[in-house]
CSV table of C-alpha atoms and ligand atoms in Angstrom, one decimal:
chain,number,residue,atom,x,y,z
A,140,UNK,CA,24.5,-11.9,-70.0
A,141,UNK,CA,21.2,-11.4,-68.5
A,142,UNK,CA,20.8,-15.1,-67.8
A,143,UNK,CA,24.3,-15.3,-66.3
A,144,UNK,CA,23.6,-12.4,-63.9
A,145,UNK,CA,20.3,-14.1,-62.9
A,146,UNK,CA,22.2,-17.3,-62.1
A,147,UNK,CA,24.7,-15.4,-60.0
A,148,UNK,CA,21.9,-13.7,-58.1
A,149,UNK,CA,20.2,-17.1,-57.4
A,150,UNK,CA,23.4,-18.6,-56.0
A,151,UNK,CA,23.9,-15.5,-53.9
A,152,UNK,CA,20.4,-15.8,-52.5
A,153,UNK,CA,20.8,-19.5,-51.7
A,154,UNK,CA,24.1,-18.8,-49.9
A,155,UNK,CA,22.4,-16.0,-47.8
A,156,UNK,CA,19.5,-18.4,-46.9
A,157,UNK,CA,21.9,-21.2,-45.9
A,158,UNK,CA,24.0,-18.8,-43.7
A,159,UNK,CA,20.8,-17.3,-42.2
A,160,UNK,CA,19.4,-20.7,-41.4
A,161,UNK,CA,22.6,-21.8,-39.9
A,162,UNK,CA,22.8,-18.7,-37.7
A,163,UNK,CA,19.2,-19.3,-36.6
A,164,UNK,CA,20.0,-22.9,-35.6
A,165,UNK,CA,23.1,-21.7,-33.7
A,166,UNK,CA,21.1,-19.0,-31.9
A,167,UNK,CA,18.4,-21.4,-30.8
A,168,UNK,CA,20.8,-24.2,-29.8
A,169,UNK,CA,20.5,-26.0,-26.5
A,170,UNK,CA,21.2,-23.8,-23.6
A,171,UNK,CA,23.1,-24.8,-20.5
A,172,UNK,CA,20.8,-26.4,-18.0
A,173,UNK,CA,21.9,-26.1,-14.4
A,174,UNK,CA,22.9,-29.4,-13.1
A,175,UNK,CA,21.8,-28.8,-9.5
A,176,UNK,CA,18.6,-27.4,-8.1
A,177,UNK,CA,17.8,-27.6,-4.4
A,178,UNK,CA,14.2,-28.7,-3.9
A,179,UNK,CA,12.2,-25.8,-2.5
A,180,UNK,CA,10.5,-27.7,0.3
A,181,UNK,CA,12.5,-30.6,1.7
A,182,UNK,CA,10.7,-30.2,5.0
A,183,UNK,CA,7.8,-32.3,3.9
A,184,UNK,CA,9.7,-34.9,1.9
A,185,UNK,CA,7.3,-37.8,1.7
A,186,UNK,CA,6.3,-38.5,-1.9
A,187,UNK,CA,2.6,-37.9,-1.4
A,188,UNK,CA,3.3,-34.6,0.4
A,189,UNK,CA,6.1,-33.4,-1.8
A,190,UNK,CA,4.8,-30.0,-2.9
A,191,UNK,CA,6.8,-30.1,-6.1
A,192,UNK,CA,5.1,-33.3,-7.2
A,193,UNK,CA,1.8,-31.9,-6.1
A,194,UNK,CA,2.2,-28.7,-7.9
A,195,UNK,CA,3.5,-30.4,-11.1
A,196,UNK,CA,0.4,-32.6,-10.9
A,197,UNK,CA,-1.7,-29.5,-11.0
A,198,UNK,CA,0.1,-28.3,-14.0
A,199,UNK,CA,2.5,-26.1,-12.0
A,200,UNK,CA,5.3,-24.9,-14.1
A,201,UNK,CA,3.5,-25.6,-17.4
A,202,UNK,CA,2.0,-22.2,-17.6
A,203,UNK,CA,5.0,-20.4,-16.3
A,204,UNK,CA,5.8,-19.2,-19.7
A,205,UNK,CA,4.2,-15.8,-19.9
A,206,UNK,CA,1.5,-15.3,-22.5
A,207,UNK,CA,0.7,-11.7,-23.3
A,208,UNK,CA,-2.8,-11.3,-22.0
A,209,UNK,CA,-3.9,-7.8,-22.7
A,210,UNK,CA,-5.5,-6.5,-19.6
A,211,UNK,CA,-7.9,-3.6,-20.1
A,212,UNK,CA,-6.5,-0.9,-17.9
A,213,UNK,CA,-8.7,0.8,-15.4
A,214,UNK,CA,-7.9,4.3,-16.3
A,215,UNK,CA,-8.0,6.8,-13.5
A,216,UNK,CA,-8.5,10.5,-13.9
A,217,UNK,CA,-5.5,12.1,-15.5
A,218,UNK,CA,-3.1,13.8,-13.1
A,219,UNK,CA,-0.7,16.3,-14.4
A,220,UNK,CA,2.9,15.1,-15.0
A,221,UNK,CA,5.2,16.2,-12.3
A,222,UNK,CA,7.4,19.1,-13.1
A,223,UNK,CA,11.1,18.5,-13.1
A,224,UNK,CA,12.6,20.2,-10.2
A,225,UNK,CA,9.5,19.9,-7.9
A,226,UNK,CA,11.8,18.6,-5.2
A,227,UNK,CA,15.3,19.8,-5.9
A,228,UNK,CA,16.6,20.0,-9.4
A,229,UNK,CA,17.2,16.7,-11.1
A,230,UNK,CA,20.5,16.2,-12.7
A,231,UNK,CA,19.9,15.4,-16.4
A,232,UNK,CA,22.2,12.6,-17.4
A,233,UNK,CA,24.2,13.6,-20.4
A,234,UNK,CA,26.6,11.9,-22.7
A,235,UNK,CA,29.6,12.9,-20.6
A,236,UNK,CA,28.1,11.3,-17.5
A,237,UNK,CA,27.7,8.0,-19.2
A,238,UNK,CA,31.1,8.0,-20.9
A,239,UNK,CA,32.7,9.1,-17.7
A,240,UNK,CA,31.4,6.1,-15.8
A,241,UNK,CA,34.3,3.8,-15.1
A,242,UNK,CA,32.7,1.4,-12.6
A,243,UNK,CA,29.8,-0.5,-14.1
A,244,UNK,CA,28.3,-1.2,-10.8
A,245,UNK,CA,28.3,1.3,-8.0
A,246,UNK,CA,28.3,-0.5,-4.7
A,247,UNK,CA,26.3,0.2,-1.6
A,248,UNK,CA,27.9,-1.6,1.3
A,249,UNK,CA,27.9,-1.1,5.0
A,250,UNK,CA,31.4,-0.3,6.3
A,251,UNK,CA,31.8,-3.8,7.8
A,252,UNK,CA,31.1,-5.6,4.6
A,253,UNK,CA,33.6,-6.2,1.7
A,254,UNK,CA,32.2,-5.1,-1.6
A,255,UNK,CA,30.9,-7.8,-3.9
A,256,UNK,CA,33.1,-8.6,-6.8
A,257,UNK,CA,31.4,-7.7,-10.1
A,258,UNK,CA,31.7,-10.3,-12.8
A,259,UNK,CA,33.3,-9.3,-16.1
A,260,UNK,CA,33.8,-5.8,-14.8
A,261,UNK,CA,36.2,-4.8,-17.6
A,262,UNK,CA,33.9,-5.9,-20.3
A,263,UNK,CA,30.9,-4.2,-18.7
A,264,UNK,CA,32.9,-1.0,-18.3
A,265,UNK,CA,33.8,-1.0,-22.0
A,266,UNK,CA,30.1,-1.6,-22.9
A,267,UNK,CA,28.9,1.1,-20.6
A,268,UNK,CA,31.5,3.6,-22.0
A,269,UNK,CA,30.5,3.0,-25.6
A,270,UNK,CA,26.7,3.0,-25.1
A,271,UNK,CA,24.5,5.6,-26.7
A,272,UNK,CA,23.5,7.6,-23.6
A,273,UNK,CA,20.0,7.9,-24.9
A,274,UNK,CA,19.5,4.2,-25.5
A,275,UNK,CA,18.2,1.7,-23.0
A,276,UNK,CA,21.0,0.2,-20.9
A,277,UNK,CA,19.6,-3.0,-19.5
A,278,UNK,CA,21.6,-5.8,-18.0
A,279,UNK,CA,22.3,-8.5,-20.6
A,280,UNK,CA,19.6,-10.8,-19.2
A,281,UNK,CA,16.3,-10.0,-20.8
A,282,UNK,CA,13.1,-11.0,-19.1
A,283,UNK,CA,11.1,-13.2,-18.9
A,284,UNK,CA,14.0,-15.4,-17.8
A,285,UNK,CA,14.3,-18.6,-15.9
A,286,UNK,CA,17.0,-21.2,-15.9
A,287,UNK,CA,15.2,-23.0,-13.2
A,288,UNK,CA,14.1,-26.4,-14.8
A,289,UNK,CA,11.1,-26.7,-12.5
A,290,UNK,CA,9.7,-23.4,-13.6
A,291,UNK,CA,9.5,-21.9,-10.1
A,292,UNK,CA,11.2,-18.7,-11.1
A,293,UNK,CA,9.3,-15.8,-12.6
A,294,UNK,CA,11.9,-13.1,-13.6
A,295,UNK,CA,9.4,-11.1,-15.6
A,296,UNK,CA,10.9,-7.7,-15.0
A,297,UNK,CA,14.0,-6.0,-16.1
A,298,UNK,CA,16.0,-3.8,-13.8
A,299,UNK,CA,14.3,-0.4,-13.4
A,300,UNK,CA,17.7,1.3,-13.5
A,301,UNK,CA,20.4,1.4,-16.1
A,302,UNK,CA,23.2,-1.1,-15.9
A,303,UNK,CA,25.7,1.5,-14.9
A,304,UNK,CA,23.4,2.9,-12.1
A,305,UNK,CA,23.5,1.4,-8.7
A,306,UNK,CA,21.6,-1.8,-8.9
A,307,UNK,CA,22.5,-3.2,-5.5
A,308,UNK,CA,19.6,-3.7,-3.2
A,309,UNK,CA,20.1,-1.9,0.1
A,310,UNK,CA,20.8,-4.6,2.7
A,311,UNK,CA,19.9,-2.9,5.9
A,312,UNK,CA,16.2,-2.5,4.9
A,313,UNK,CA,15.3,-5.4,2.7
A,314,UNK,CA,11.7,-6.5,1.8
A,315,UNK,CA,9.7,-7.2,5.0
A,316,UNK,CA,12.2,-5.6,7.3
A,317,UNK,CA,11.5,-2.9,9.8
A,318,UNK,CA,14.9,-1.4,9.5
A,319,UNK,CA,18.3,-1.8,11.2
A,320,UNK,CA,17.3,-0.2,14.5
A,321,UNK,CA,15.4,-2.0,17.2
A,322,UNK,CA,14.7,1.2,19.0
A,323,UNK,CA,13.5,3.2,16.1
A,324,UNK,CA,11.7,0.7,13.8
A,325,UNK,CA,10.8,1.9,10.3
A,326,UNK,CA,7.6,1.0,8.5
A,327,UNK,CA,7.7,-2.6,7.4
A,328,UNK,CA,9.3,-2.5,4.0
A,329,UNK,CA,7.0,-3.3,1.1
A,330,UNK,CA,9.7,-3.0,-1.6
A,331,UNK,CA,13.4,-2.7,-2.1
A,332,UNK,CA,15.6,0.3,-2.2
A,333,UNK,CA,18.5,1.1,-4.6
A,334,UNK,CA,20.5,4.2,-3.7
A,335,UNK,CA,21.2,6.4,-6.6
A,336,UNK,CA,21.9,10.1,-7.3
A,337,UNK,CA,19.0,12.4,-7.9
A,338,UNK,CA,18.4,12.4,-11.7
A,339,UNK,CA,19.3,8.8,-12.4
A,340,UNK,CA,16.9,7.5,-15.0
A,341,UNK,CA,14.1,5.2,-13.9
A,342,UNK,CA,12.7,2.8,-16.5
A,343,UNK,CA,9.6,0.7,-16.8
A,344,UNK,CA,10.3,-2.8,-15.7
A,345,UNK,CA,8.0,-4.2,-18.3
A,346,UNK,CA,5.4,-3.0,-20.8
A,347,UNK,CA,2.1,-1.8,-19.4
A,348,UNK,CA,-0.2,1.1,-18.7
A,349,UNK,CA,0.5,3.9,-16.2
A,350,UNK,CA,-2.2,3.9,-13.6
A,351,UNK,CA,-0.7,6.4,-11.2
A,352,UNK,CA,1.7,9.3,-11.7
A,353,UNK,CA,1.5,11.8,-8.8
A,354,UNK,CA,2.3,12.4,-5.2
A,355,UNK,CA,1.5,9.3,-3.2
A,356,UNK,CA,-0.5,11.4,-0.7
A,357,UNK,CA,-3.3,11.9,-3.2
A,358,UNK,CA,-4.4,8.4,-2.3
A,359,UNK,CA,-8.1,7.6,-2.3
A,360,UNK,CA,-7.9,4.0,-3.3
A,361,UNK,CA,-5.6,2.3,-0.8
A,362,UNK,CA,-2.6,2.3,-3.1
A,363,UNK,CA,-0.3,3.9,-0.5
A,364,UNK,CA,-2.4,3.9,2.7
A,365,UNK,CA,-2.5,7.7,2.5
A,366,UNK,CA,1.1,7.8,3.6
A,367,UNK,CA,3.4,10.7,2.5
A,368,UNK,CA,6.4,8.3,2.6
A,369,UNK,CA,6.3,7.4,-1.1
A,370,UNK,CA,6.8,10.9,-2.4
A,371,UNK,CA,6.2,11.2,-6.1
A,372,UNK,CA,5.2,7.8,-7.3
A,373,UNK,CA,4.5,6.0,-10.6
A,374,UNK,CA,2.4,2.8,-10.8
A,375,UNK,CA,2.3,0.6,-13.9
A,376,UNK,CA,-0.2,-2.2,-14.6
A,377,UNK,CA,1.5,-4.7,-16.8
A,378,UNK,CA,0.1,-6.5,-19.8
A,379,UNK,CA,1.6,-9.8,-19.0
A,380,UNK,CA,-0.5,-11.4,-16.3
A,381,UNK,CA,1.0,-14.2,-14.2
A,382,UNK,CA,-1.2,-17.3,-14.0
A,383,UNK,CA,-4.3,-15.1,-14.5
A,384,UNK,CA,-3.2,-12.5,-12.0
A,385,UNK,CA,-2.3,-8.9,-12.8
A,386,UNK,CA,1.1,-7.6,-12.0
A,387,UNK,CA,2.0,-4.1,-11.0
A,388,UNK,CA,5.2,-2.3,-10.4
A,389,UNK,CA,5.7,0.8,-8.3
A,390,UNK,CA,8.5,3.4,-8.4
A,391,UNK,CA,8.8,5.7,-5.4
A,392,UNK,CA,10.5,8.9,-4.2
A,393,UNK,CA,10.9,10.2,-7.8
A,394,UNK,CA,12.2,13.7,-8.5
A,395,UNK,CA,10.3,13.8,-11.8
A,396,UNK,CA,7.8,11.7,-13.8
A,397,UNK,CA,7.6,11.8,-17.5
A,398,UNK,CA,4.4,9.8,-17.9
A,399,UNK,CA,0.7,10.4,-17.3
A,400,UNK,CA,-2.1,8.1,-16.2
A,401,UNK,CA,-3.2,6.2,-19.3
A,402,UNK,CA,0.1,6.3,-21.0
A,403,UNK,CA,1.3,3.0,-22.6
A,404,UNK,CA,5.0,2.3,-21.8
A,405,UNK,CA,7.4,-0.3,-23.2
A,406,UNK,CA,9.9,-2.3,-21.1
A,407,UNK,CA,12.9,-0.1,-20.5
A,408,UNK,CA,11.2,3.2,-21.4
A,409,UNK,CA,12.3,6.1,-19.2
A,410,UNK,CA,9.4,7.0,-17.0
A,411,UNK,CA,11.0,9.3,-14.4
A,412,UNK,CA,14.1,10.2,-12.4
A,413,UNK,CA,15.4,9.1,-9.1
A,414,UNK,CA,14.7,11.6,-6.3
A,415,UNK,CA,14.4,12.1,-2.6
A,416,UNK,CA,10.7,13.0,-2.3
A,417,UNK,CA,8.7,11.5,0.5
A,418,UNK,CA,10.3,10.1,3.6
A,419,UNK,CA,13.9,9.2,2.8
A,420,UNK,CA,17.3,9.5,4.3
A,421,UNK,CA,18.9,9.9,0.9
A,422,UNK,CA,18.0,9.7,-2.8
A,423,UNK,CA,17.0,6.2,-3.9
A,424,UNK,CA,14.5,4.3,-6.0
A,425,UNK,CA,11.9,2.4,-4.0
A,426,UNK,CA,10.7,-0.4,-6.2
A,427,UNK,CA,7.7,-2.6,-5.5
A,428,UNK,CA,6.0,-5.5,-7.2
A,429,UNK,CA,2.3,-6.1,-6.5
A,430,UNK,CA,0.5,-9.2,-7.5
A,431,UNK,CA,-3.2,-9.7,-8.2
A,432,UNK,CA,-4.4,-6.5,-6.6
A,433,UNK,CA,-2.9,-3.0,-6.7
A,434,UNK,CA,-3.0,-2.5,-3.0
A,435,UNK,CA,-0.5,-1.6,-0.3
A,436,UNK,CA,-0.9,-5.1,1.2
A,437,UNK,CA,-0.4,-7.0,-2.1
A,438,UNK,CA,3.3,-6.7,-2.5
A,439,UNK,CA,5.8,-9.6,-3.0
A,440,UNK,CA,9.5,-9.5,-2.8
A,441,UNK,CA,10.7,-7.8,-6.0
A,442,UNK,CA,14.0,-9.6,-6.0
A,443,UNK,CA,12.2,-12.8,-7.0
A,444,UNK,CA,10.6,-11.0,-10.0
A,445,UNK,CA,13.5,-9.0,-11.4
A,446,UNK,CA,16.3,-10.6,-13.5
A,447,UNK,CA,19.4,-11.0,-11.5
A,448,UNK,CA,22.4,-9.0,-12.5
A,449,UNK,CA,24.7,-10.6,-15.1
A,450,UNK,CA,26.8,-13.4,-13.7
A,451,UNK,CA,24.7,-13.4,-10.5
A,452,UNK,CA,21.9,-15.5,-9.0
A,453,UNK,CA,19.4,-15.1,-6.2
A,454,UNK,CA,19.4,-17.0,-2.9
A,455,UNK,CA,16.0,-17.6,-1.4
A,456,UNK,CA,15.3,-19.7,1.6
A,457,UNK,CA,13.6,-20.3,4.8
A,458,UNK,CA,14.8,-20.0,8.4
A,459,UNK,CA,13.0,-22.6,10.5
A,460,UNK,CA,13.0,-23.6,14.2
A,461,UNK,CA,14.2,-27.1,15.1
A,462,UNK,CA,10.7,-28.6,14.6
A,463,UNK,CA,10.5,-27.2,11.1
A,464,UNK,CA,8.1,-24.3,11.8
A,465,UNK,CA,8.7,-20.6,11.4
A,466,UNK,CA,7.1,-18.8,14.3
A,467,UNK,CA,7.0,-15.0,14.3
A,468,UNK,CA,9.9,-15.1,16.9
A,469,UNK,CA,12.2,-15.7,13.9
A,470,UNK,CA,11.3,-12.4,12.3
A,471,UNK,CA,14.3,-10.3,11.6
A,472,UNK,CA,16.8,-13.2,12.0
A,473,UNK,CA,20.0,-12.1,10.4
A,474,UNK,CA,21.2,-14.3,7.5
A,475,UNK,CA,24.8,-14.1,6.4
A,476,UNK,CA,26.1,-15.3,3.1
A,477,UNK,CA,29.8,-16.0,3.4
A,478,UNK,CA,32.1,-16.9,0.5
A,479,UNK,CA,33.8,-20.3,0.9
A,480,UNK,CA,36.9,-19.4,-1.0
A,481,UNK,CA,38.0,-16.6,1.2
A,482,UNK,CA,35.6,-16.6,4.2
A,483,UNK,CA,34.5,-13.0,3.5
A,484,UNK,CA,30.9,-11.9,3.9
A,485,UNK,CA,29.3,-11.5,0.5
A,486,UNK,CA,25.9,-10.3,1.7
A,487,UNK,CA,23.5,-10.2,4.7
A,488,UNK,CA,19.8,-9.9,4.9
A,489,UNK,CA,17.0,-10.4,7.5
A,490,UNK,CA,14.0,-12.7,7.5
A,491,UNK,CA,10.3,-11.7,7.2
A,492,UNK,CA,7.9,-13.8,9.1
A,493,UNK,CA,4.6,-12.2,9.7
A,494,UNK,CA,2.1,-14.9,10.2
A,495,UNK,CA,-0.6,-12.9,12.0
A,496,UNK,CA,-3.6,-11.9,10.1
A,497,UNK,CA,-2.7,-8.2,10.0
A,498,UNK,CA,0.5,-9.0,8.1
A,499,UNK,CA,0.7,-7.4,4.7
A,500,UNK,CA,4.1,-8.8,3.8
A,501,UNK,CA,3.6,-11.8,1.5
A,502,UNK,CA,5.9,-14.8,0.8
A,503,UNK,CA,6.1,-15.8,-2.8
A,504,UNK,CA,3.4,-18.2,-3.8
A,505,UNK,CA,5.9,-20.5,-5.5
A,506,UNK,CA,8.7,-20.5,-3.0
A,507,UNK,CA,7.1,-19.7,0.4
A,508,UNK,CA,10.4,-18.2,1.4
A,509,UNK,CA,11.1,-16.0,4.4
A,510,UNK,CA,14.3,-14.4,3.2
A,511,UNK,CA,15.9,-13.5,-0.2
A,512,UNK,CA,19.3,-12.3,-1.1
A,513,UNK,CA,19.7,-10.4,-4.4
A,514,UNK,CA,22.5,-10.6,-6.9
A,515,UNK,CA,24.9,-13.1,-5.5
A,516,UNK,CA,27.9,-13.8,-7.9
A,517,UNK,CA,28.2,-17.4,-9.0
A,518,UNK,CA,30.2,-19.4,-6.5
A,519,UNK,CA,30.0,-21.5,-3.4
A,520,UNK,CA,28.7,-20.0,-0.2
A,521,UNK,CA,27.9,-20.8,3.4
A,522,UNK,CA,24.5,-19.4,4.4
A,523,UNK,CA,24.5,-18.8,8.1
A,524,UNK,CA,21.9,-18.0,10.8
A,525,UNK,CA,21.5,-18.3,14.5
A,526,UNK,CA,18.3,-20.0,15.4
A,527,UNK,CA,17.2,-21.0,18.9
A,528,UNK,CA,20.7,-20.2,20.0
A,529,UNK,CA,22.2,-22.6,17.5
A,530,UNK,CA,24.4,-21.6,14.6
A,531,UNK,CA,23.1,-23.1,11.5
A,532,UNK,CA,25.2,-23.3,8.3
A,533,UNK,CA,24.2,-24.6,4.9
A,534,UNK,CA,26.6,-24.7,2.0
A,535,UNK,CA,25.2,-23.9,-1.5
A,536,UNK,CA,26.4,-23.3,-5.0
A,537,UNK,CA,24.9,-20.3,-6.6
A,538,UNK,CA,24.0,-20.6,-10.3
A,539,UNK,CA,23.5,-17.4,-12.2
A,540,UNK,CA,20.1,-16.3,-13.6
A,541,UNK,CA,18.0,-18.3,-11.2
A,542,UNK,CA,16.8,-18.7,-7.6
A,543,UNK,CA,19.0,-20.9,-5.5
A,544,UNK,CA,17.2,-22.4,-2.5
A,545,UNK,CA,18.5,-23.1,1.0
A,546,UNK,CA,16.8,-24.0,4.3
A,547,UNK,CA,18.3,-23.2,7.7
A,548,UNK,CA,17.0,-25.5,10.4
A,549,UNK,CA,18.7,-26.3,13.7
A,550,UNK,CA,19.1,-29.8,15.1
A,551,UNK,CA,16.5,-31.0,17.5
A,552,UNK,CA,17.2,-30.0,21.1
A,553,UNK,CA,18.9,-32.9,23.0
A,554,UNK,CA,16.6,-34.4,25.5
A,555,UNK,CA,17.4,-33.5,29.1
A,556,UNK,CA,19.8,-35.8,30.9
A,557,UNK,CA,17.9,-38.0,33.4
A,558,UNK,CA,18.7,-36.8,36.8
A,559,UNK,CA,18.7,-38.7,40.1
A,560,UNK,CA,15.7,-37.8,42.2
A,561,UNK,CA,15.5,-38.7,45.8
B,694,LIG,ZN1,11.9,1.7,0.1
């Protein structure tokens, strides 16, 4: 009897191991590799000058896989946690709010633009409706993520907002922009904005140590240029360095902060609430990524560091003049992304080209882009700009979960017709 039971248990254990191993193989099976990637720099296409070949020769892409290098945080004096209600009373998100969300993605669109079509909206709604309101609600893509076979991408951060909050990046004031008005230019934008109600939860984009949690005006270290525009702000220094350089994320205009300087936070941990402190026209999260140094002038475009929304990719590119340069006259060139299937505008953005030495807007070191469009649903698009009076159109296919490259360069100007002189 004893022996028989023993035999049954052994068989059961063997079955469990076989099933477990099979599941492991299945989970780690080959992933879809995108068939097409546009080379990031076809401008200099001769083999010896090809930057991809050059960078690959330097080991570029090899070390793109993040290795957790534990940085010793430079702990600043502890500043008291902001009180909830310091600027208005934050709305505490309760179970009812989450269950009541029917649209998984709240859209921020200008009146002239049709709303982007969410992918798998019904499924996302169902997931959002059944989620534990106290649990982390990230998009399904978990960083670090890159489907880019060349390793140019570095989506190391999750979305700093829940999946059912508004994750759309405000188009009229993208990274590097000075705002929609020529007459009343705003401060050059060092981050991206995502409009949300006061009280929406703000989450750490990756694990790290809190190095600032206070009003941005208390700046003695060039974090915010002593500007009151940030309002209540949290800065996190992240554990995962990128190619030996430290990464920081910044969360501005908060109505409340739940962390203190020196606190260790995990990816997805609630650190504060969306607010309208500082210089704002409405409540939103201002999100920055800083590379190497935690300075106002060390930002990079967060869209190239944050996993795209599920079913969406990123378009990055360069707008160039006919000779292949990008002079500062191309700053604020409007780029329109038009869906081929119905001709409707999916998104617009503007270029950032600050080549003078006082510029503190930085192109990505891998891409050297001068515009980026966030969260474009998979599909085929015409990317359109007017350069030197010429309308330039490039058709691209957007693959989800990666950066899709495009260059907009007009044809050389025709040489002047010879004229009769006498
Ligand atoms: Zn902003």
